[in-house]
PDB file of C-alpha atoms in Angstrom:
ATOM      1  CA  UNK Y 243     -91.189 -85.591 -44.318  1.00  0.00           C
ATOM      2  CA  UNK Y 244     -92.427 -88.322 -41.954  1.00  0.00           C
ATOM      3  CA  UNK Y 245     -94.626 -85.482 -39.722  1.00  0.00           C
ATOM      4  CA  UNK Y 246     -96.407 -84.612 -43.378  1.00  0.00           C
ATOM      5  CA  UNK Y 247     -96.822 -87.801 -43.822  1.00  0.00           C
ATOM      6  CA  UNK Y 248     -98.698 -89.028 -40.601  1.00  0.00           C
ATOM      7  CA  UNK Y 249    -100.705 -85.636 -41.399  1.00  0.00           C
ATOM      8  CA  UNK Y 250    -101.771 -87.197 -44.732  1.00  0.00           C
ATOM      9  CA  UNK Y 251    -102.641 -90.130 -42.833  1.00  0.00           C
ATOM     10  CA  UNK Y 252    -104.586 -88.693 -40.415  1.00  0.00           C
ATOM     11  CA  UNK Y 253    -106.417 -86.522 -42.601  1.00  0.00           C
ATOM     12  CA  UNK Y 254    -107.544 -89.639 -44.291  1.00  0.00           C
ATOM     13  CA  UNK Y 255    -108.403 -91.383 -40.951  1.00  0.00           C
ATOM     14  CA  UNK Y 256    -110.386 -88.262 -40.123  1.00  0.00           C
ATOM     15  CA  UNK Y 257    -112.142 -87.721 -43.360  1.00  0.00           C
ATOM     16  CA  UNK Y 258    -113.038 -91.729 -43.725  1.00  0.00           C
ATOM     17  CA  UNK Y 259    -114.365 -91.679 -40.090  1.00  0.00           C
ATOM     18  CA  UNK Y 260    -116.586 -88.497 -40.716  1.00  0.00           C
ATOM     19  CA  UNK Y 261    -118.241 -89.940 -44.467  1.00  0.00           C
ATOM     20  CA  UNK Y 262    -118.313 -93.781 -42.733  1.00  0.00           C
ATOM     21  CA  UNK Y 263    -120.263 -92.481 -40.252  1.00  0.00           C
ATOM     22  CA  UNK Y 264    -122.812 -90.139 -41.866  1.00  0.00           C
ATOM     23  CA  UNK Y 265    -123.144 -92.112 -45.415  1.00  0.00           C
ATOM     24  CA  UNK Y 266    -121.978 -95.776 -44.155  1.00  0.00           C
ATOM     25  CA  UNK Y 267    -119.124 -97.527 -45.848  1.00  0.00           C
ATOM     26  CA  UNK Y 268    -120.371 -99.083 -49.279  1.00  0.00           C
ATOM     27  CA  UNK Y 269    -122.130 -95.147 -50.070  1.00  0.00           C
ATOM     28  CA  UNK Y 270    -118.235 -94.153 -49.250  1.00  0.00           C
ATOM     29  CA  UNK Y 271    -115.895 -94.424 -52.451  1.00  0.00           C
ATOM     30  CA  UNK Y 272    -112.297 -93.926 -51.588  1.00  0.00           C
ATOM     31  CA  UNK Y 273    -111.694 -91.188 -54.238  1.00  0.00           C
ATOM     32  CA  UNK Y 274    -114.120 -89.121 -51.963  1.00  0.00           C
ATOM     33  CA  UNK Y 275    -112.502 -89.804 -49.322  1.00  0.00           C
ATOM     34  CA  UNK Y 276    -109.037 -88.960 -50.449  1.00  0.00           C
ATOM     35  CA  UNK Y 277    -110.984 -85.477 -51.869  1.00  0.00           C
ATOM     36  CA  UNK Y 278    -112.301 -84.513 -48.587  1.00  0.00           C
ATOM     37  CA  UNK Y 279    -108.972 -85.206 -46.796  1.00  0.00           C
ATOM     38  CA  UNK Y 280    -107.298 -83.164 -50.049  1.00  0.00           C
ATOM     39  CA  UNK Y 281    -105.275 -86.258 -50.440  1.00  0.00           C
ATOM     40  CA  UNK Y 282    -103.275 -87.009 -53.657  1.00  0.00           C
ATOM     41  CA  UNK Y 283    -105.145 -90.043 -55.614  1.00  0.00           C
ATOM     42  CA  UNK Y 284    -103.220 -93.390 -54.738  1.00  0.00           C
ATOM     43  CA  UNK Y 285    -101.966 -92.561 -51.766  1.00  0.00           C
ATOM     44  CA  UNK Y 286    -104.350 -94.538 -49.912  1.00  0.00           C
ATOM     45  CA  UNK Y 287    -103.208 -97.831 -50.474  1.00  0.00           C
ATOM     46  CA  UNK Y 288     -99.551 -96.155 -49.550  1.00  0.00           C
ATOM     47  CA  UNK Y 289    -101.197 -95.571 -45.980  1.00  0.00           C
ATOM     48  CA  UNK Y 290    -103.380 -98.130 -45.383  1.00  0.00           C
ATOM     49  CA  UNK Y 291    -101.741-101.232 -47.961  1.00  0.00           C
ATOM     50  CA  UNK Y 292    -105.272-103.090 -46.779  1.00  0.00           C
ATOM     51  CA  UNK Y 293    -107.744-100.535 -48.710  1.00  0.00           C
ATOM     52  CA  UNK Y 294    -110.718 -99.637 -47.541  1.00  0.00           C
ATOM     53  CA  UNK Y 295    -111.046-102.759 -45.360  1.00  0.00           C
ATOM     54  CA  UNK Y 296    -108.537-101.198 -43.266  1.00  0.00           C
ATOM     55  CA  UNK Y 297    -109.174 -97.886 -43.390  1.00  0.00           C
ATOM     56  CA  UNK Y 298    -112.724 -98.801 -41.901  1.00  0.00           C
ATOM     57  CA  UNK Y 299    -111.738-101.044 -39.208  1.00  0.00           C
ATOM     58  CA  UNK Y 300    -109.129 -98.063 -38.331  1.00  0.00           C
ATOM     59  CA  UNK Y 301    -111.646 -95.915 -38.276  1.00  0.00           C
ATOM     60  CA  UNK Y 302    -113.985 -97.811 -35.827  1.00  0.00           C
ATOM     61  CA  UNK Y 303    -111.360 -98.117 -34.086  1.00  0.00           C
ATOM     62  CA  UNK Y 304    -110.394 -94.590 -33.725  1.00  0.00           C
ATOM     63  CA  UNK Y 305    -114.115 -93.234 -32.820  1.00  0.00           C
ATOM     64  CA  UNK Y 306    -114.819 -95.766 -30.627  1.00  0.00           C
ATOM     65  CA  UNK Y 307    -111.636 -94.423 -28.369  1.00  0.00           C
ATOM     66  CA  UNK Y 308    -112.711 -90.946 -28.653  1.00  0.00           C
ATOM     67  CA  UNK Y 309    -116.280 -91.646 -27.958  1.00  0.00           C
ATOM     68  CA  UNK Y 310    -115.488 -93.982 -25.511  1.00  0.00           C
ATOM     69  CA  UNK Y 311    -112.989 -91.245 -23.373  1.00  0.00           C
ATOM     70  CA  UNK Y 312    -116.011 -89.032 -23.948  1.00  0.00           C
ATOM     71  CA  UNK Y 313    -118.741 -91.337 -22.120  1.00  0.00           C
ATOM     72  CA  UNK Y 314    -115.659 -92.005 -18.973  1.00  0.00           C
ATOM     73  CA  UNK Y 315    -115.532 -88.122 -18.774  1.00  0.00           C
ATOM     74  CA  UNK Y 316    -119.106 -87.941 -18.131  1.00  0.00           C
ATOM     75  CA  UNK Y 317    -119.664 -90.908 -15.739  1.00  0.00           C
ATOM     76  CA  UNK Y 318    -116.327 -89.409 -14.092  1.00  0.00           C
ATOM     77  CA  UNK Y 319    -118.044 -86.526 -12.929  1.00  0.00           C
ATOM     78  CA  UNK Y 320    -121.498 -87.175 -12.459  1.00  0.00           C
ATOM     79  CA  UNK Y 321    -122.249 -87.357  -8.305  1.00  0.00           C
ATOM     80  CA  UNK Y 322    -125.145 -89.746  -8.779  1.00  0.00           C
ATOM     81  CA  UNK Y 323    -126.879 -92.113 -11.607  1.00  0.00           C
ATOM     82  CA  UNK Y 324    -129.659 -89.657 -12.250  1.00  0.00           C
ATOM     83  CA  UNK Y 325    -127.088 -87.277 -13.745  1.00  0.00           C
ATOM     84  CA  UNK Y 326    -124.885 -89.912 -15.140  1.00  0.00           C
ATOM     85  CA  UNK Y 327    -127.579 -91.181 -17.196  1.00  0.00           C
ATOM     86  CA  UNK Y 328    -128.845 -87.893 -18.385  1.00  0.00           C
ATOM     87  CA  UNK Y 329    -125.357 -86.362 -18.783  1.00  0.00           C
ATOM     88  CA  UNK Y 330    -124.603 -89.349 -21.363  1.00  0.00           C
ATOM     89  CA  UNK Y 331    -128.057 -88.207 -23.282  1.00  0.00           C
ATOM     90  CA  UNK Y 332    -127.041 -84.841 -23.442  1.00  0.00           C
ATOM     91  CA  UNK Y 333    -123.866 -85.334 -25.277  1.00  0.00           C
ATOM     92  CA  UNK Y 334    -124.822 -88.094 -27.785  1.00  0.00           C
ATOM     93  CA  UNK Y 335    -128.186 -85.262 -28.369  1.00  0.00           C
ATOM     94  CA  UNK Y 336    -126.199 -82.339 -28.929  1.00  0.00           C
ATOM     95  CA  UNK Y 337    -123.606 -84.697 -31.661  1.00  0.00           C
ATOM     96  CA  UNK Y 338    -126.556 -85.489 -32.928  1.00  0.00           C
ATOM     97  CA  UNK Y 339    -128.024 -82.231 -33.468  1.00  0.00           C
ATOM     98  CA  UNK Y 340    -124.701 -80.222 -33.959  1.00  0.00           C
ATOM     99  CA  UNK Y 341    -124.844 -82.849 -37.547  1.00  0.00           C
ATOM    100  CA  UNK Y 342    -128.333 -82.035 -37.720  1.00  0.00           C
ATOM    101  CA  UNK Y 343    -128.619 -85.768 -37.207  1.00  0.00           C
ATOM    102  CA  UNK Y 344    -126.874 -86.913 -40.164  1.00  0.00           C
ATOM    103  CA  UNK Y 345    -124.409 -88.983 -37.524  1.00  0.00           C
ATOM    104  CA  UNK Y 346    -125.559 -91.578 -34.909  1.00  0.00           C
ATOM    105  CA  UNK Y 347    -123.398 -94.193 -33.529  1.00  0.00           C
ATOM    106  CA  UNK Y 348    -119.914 -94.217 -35.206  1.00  0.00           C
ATOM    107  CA  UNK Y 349    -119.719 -97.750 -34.656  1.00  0.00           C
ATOM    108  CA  UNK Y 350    -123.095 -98.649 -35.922  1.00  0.00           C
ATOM    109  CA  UNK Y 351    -122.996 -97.039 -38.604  1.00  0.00           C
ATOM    110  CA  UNK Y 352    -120.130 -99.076 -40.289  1.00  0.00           C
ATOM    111  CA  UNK Y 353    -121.109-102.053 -38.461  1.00  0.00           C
ATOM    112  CA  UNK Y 354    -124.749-102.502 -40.080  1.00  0.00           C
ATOM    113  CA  UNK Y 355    -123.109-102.017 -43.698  1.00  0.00           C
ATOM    114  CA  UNK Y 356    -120.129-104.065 -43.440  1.00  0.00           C
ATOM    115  CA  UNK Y 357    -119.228-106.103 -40.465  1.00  0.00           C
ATOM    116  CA  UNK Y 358    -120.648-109.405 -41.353  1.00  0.00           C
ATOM    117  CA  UNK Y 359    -118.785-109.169 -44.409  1.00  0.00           C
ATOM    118  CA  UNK Y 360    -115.600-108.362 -42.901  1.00  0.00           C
ATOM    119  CA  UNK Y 361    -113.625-110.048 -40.300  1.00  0.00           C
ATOM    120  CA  UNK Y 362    -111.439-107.184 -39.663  1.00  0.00           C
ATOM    121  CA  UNK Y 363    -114.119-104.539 -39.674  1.00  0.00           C
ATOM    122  CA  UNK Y 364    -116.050-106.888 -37.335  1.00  0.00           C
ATOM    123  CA  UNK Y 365    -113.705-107.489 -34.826  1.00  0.00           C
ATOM    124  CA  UNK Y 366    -112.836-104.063 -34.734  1.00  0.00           C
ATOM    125  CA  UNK Y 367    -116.766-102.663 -33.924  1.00  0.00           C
ATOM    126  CA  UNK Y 368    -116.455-105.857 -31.432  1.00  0.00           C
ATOM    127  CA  UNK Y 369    -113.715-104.015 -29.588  1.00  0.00           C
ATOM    128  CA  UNK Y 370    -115.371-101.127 -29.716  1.00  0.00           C
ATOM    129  CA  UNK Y 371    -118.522-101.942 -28.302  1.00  0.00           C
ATOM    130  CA  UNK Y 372    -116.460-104.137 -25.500  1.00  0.00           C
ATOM    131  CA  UNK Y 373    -114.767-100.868 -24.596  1.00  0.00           C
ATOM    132  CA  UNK Y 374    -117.539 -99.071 -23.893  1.00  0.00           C
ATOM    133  CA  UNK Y 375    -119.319-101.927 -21.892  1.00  0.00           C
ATOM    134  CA  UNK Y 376    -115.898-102.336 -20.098  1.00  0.00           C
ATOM    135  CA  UNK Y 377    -115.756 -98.802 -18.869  1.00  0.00           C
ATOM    136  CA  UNK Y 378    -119.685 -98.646 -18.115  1.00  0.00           C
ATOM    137  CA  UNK Y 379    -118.728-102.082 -15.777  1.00  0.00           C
ATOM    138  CA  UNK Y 380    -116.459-100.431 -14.282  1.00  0.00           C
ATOM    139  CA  UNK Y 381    -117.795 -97.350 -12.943  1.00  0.00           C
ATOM    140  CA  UNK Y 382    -121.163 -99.059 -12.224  1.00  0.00           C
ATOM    141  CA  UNK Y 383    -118.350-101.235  -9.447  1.00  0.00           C
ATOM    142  CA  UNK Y 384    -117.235 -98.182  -8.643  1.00  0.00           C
ATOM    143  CA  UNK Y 385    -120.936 -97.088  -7.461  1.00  0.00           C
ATOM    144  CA  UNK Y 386    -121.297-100.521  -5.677  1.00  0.00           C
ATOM    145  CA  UNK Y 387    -123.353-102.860  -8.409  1.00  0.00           C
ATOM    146  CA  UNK Y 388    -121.655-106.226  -7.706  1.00  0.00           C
ATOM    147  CA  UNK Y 389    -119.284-107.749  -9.631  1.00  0.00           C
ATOM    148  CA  UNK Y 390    -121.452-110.559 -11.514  1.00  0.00           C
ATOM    149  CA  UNK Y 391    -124.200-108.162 -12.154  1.00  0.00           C
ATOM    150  CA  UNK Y 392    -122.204-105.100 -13.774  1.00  0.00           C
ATOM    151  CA  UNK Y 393    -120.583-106.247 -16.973  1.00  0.00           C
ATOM    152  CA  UNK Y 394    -124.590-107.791 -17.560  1.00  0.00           C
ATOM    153  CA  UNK Y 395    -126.015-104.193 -16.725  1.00  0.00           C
ATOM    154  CA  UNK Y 396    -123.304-102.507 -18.835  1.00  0.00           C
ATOM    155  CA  UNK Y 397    -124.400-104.667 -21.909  1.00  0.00           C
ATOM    156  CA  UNK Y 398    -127.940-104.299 -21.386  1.00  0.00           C
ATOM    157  CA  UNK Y 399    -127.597 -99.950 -20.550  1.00  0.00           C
ATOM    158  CA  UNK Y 400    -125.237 -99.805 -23.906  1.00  0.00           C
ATOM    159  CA  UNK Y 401    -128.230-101.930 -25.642  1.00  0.00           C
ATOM    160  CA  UNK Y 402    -131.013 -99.145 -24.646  1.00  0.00           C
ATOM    161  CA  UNK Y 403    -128.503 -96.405 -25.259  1.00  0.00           C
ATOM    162  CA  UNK Y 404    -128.011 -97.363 -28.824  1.00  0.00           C
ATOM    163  CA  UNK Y 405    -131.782 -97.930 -29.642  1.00  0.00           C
ATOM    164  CA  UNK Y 406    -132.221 -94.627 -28.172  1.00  0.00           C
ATOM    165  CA  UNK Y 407    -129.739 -93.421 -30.006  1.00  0.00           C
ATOM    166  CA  UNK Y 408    -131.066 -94.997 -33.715  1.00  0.00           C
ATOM    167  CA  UNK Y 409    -134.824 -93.872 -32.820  1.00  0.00           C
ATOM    168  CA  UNK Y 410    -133.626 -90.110 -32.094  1.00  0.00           C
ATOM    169  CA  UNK Y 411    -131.064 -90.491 -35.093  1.00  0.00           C
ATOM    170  CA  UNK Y 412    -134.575 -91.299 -37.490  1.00  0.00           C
ATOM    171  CA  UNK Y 413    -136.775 -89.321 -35.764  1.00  0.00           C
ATOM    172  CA  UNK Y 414    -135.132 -86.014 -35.556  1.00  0.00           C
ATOM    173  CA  UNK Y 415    -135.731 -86.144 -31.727  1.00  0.00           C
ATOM    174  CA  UNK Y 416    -133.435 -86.388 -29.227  1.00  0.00           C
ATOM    175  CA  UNK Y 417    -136.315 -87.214 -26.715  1.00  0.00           C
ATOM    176  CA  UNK Y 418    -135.947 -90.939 -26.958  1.00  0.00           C
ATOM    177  CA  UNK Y 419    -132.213 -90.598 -25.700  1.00  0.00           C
ATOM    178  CA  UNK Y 420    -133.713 -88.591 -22.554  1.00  0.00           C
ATOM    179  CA  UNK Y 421    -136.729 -90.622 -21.792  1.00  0.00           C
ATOM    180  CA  UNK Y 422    -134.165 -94.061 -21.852  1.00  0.00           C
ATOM    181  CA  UNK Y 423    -131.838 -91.682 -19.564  1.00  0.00           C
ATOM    182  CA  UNK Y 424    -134.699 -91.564 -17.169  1.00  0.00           C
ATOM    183  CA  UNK Y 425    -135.521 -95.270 -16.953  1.00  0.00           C
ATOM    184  CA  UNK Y 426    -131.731 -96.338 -16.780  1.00  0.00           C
ATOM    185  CA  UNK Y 427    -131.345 -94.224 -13.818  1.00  0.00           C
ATOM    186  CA  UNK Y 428    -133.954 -96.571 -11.925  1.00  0.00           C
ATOM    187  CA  UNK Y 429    -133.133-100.020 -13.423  1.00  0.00           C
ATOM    188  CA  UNK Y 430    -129.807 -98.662 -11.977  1.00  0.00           C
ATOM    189  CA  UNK Y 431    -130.600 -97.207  -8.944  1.00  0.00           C
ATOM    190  CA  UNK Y 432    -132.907-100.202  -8.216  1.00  0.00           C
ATOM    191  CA  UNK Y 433    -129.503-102.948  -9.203  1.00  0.00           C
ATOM    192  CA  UNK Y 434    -127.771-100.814  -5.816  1.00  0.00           C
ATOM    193  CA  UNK Y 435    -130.382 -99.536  -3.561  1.00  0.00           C
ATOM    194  CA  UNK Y 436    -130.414 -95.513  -4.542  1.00  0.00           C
ATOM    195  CA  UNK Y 437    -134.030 -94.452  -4.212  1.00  0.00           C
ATOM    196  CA  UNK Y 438    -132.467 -91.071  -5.142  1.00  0.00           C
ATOM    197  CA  UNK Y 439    -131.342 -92.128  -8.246  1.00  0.00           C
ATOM    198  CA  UNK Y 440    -134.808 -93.366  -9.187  1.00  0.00           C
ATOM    199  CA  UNK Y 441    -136.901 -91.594 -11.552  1.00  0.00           C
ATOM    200  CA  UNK Y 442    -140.217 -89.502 -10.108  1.00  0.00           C
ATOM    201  CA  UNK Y 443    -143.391 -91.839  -9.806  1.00  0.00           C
ATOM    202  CA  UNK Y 444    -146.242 -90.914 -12.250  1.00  0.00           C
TER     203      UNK Y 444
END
C-alpha cells in the first residue's frame, strides 16, 4: 500500500514537471495533471496538502537535481573547456529537439509564470539555479579559475547558457546554444590561461 502510494505520487511529480515545463504553471490545471499521471481526482491535495503551490516548487525542485546531475556528468568528463562548453550545448540541443522544442529550461519555465507570486515556488527556482552555479564553481576550481573569480564566472556562464537556451527554445535553432558554447570556452580559457581552450580567430 505505501509503495502504490509513493507511485501515485511520483506519477504526479512526473506528470506536473513535464506540463509545468512545456505549458508553464497558470496554462497547467491540476485536473490535467492528475489525468496525465492517471491519478484519481482529489488525490492531489492527499499528496501534496499545499496544492499546486507545492506541487510546483516540488517540481523545480526535482528537475533542477536531475538537470543539474546531468550538467556534473558532462563537465566530469570533458578533458578541456572547449569540450565542456560544447558538450553542455549538445545535451540541452538534443532535449530541446527530442520535444521538438516545446521544453526549455525546467526552471524557467515555472519561474517566469509564478515565482514572484510565490515565496515557495521562488525560493525553490532560487535553489535551483544556486545548484547549478555551485557545481559550475566548482569544477571551474577544479580547472584552476581562482577562488574569488569562479562562483562570479559560474553566474555569468549559467546567465549566457540560459539566453542561449530561450533564443534556441523560440527560434527552433539550437545554433545559439553552440555559438555561446564557443565564446564561453574563451572567456574561460582566457579567466585560466588555456590558449587551447580558446575558440579559432576569424
Amino acid at each position: 500500500m505505501m509503495a502504490a502510494r509513493g507511485e501515485t505520487r511520483q506519477r504526479i511529480l512526473d506528470a506536473a514537471t513535464t506540463l509545468f515545463h512545456r505549458q508553464g504553471y497558470h496554462a497547467t490545471g491540476v485536473n490535467q495533471i492528475l489525468a496525465e499521471a492517471a491519478a484519481p481526482k482529489g488525490v492531489l491535495y492527499f499528496h501534496f496538502p499545499g496544492g499546486k503551490e507545492q506541487l510546483a516548487a516540488e517540481t523545480v525542485v526535482q528537475a533542477g537535481q536531475e538537470l543539474g546531475e546531468a550538467l556534473d556528468a558532462v563537465l566530469a568528463q570533458s578533458d578541456d573547456l572547449a569540450t565542456a562548453a560544447h558538450g553542455i550545448a549538445e545535451l540541452l540541443g538534443a532535449a530541446l529537439e527530442q520535444t521538438e522544442f516545446r521544453e526549455g529550461c525546467p526552471i524557467a519555465s515555472v519561474a517566469l509564470d509564478v515565482a514572484a507570486d510565490s515565496d515557495l515556488v521562488r525560493a525553490a527556482c532560487a535553489q535551483g539555479y544556486q545548484q547549478w552555479i555551485d557545481l559550475i564553481a566548482e569544477r571551474l576550481r577544479q580547472r584552476g579559475v581562482a577562488d574569488g573569480s569562479a562562483q562570479e564566472l559560474a553566474v555569468f556562464i549559467l546567465s549566457s547558457i540560459e539566453g542561449a537556451l530561450l533564443l534556441a527554445r523560440v527560434q527552433h535553432d539550437t545554433a545559439p546554444l553552440r555559438n555561446i558554447a564557443t565564446r564561453l570556452a574563451g572567456v574561460i580559457a582566457n579567466e585560466i590561461g588555456d590558449p587551447q581552450s580558446a575558440p579559432p580567430a576569424r
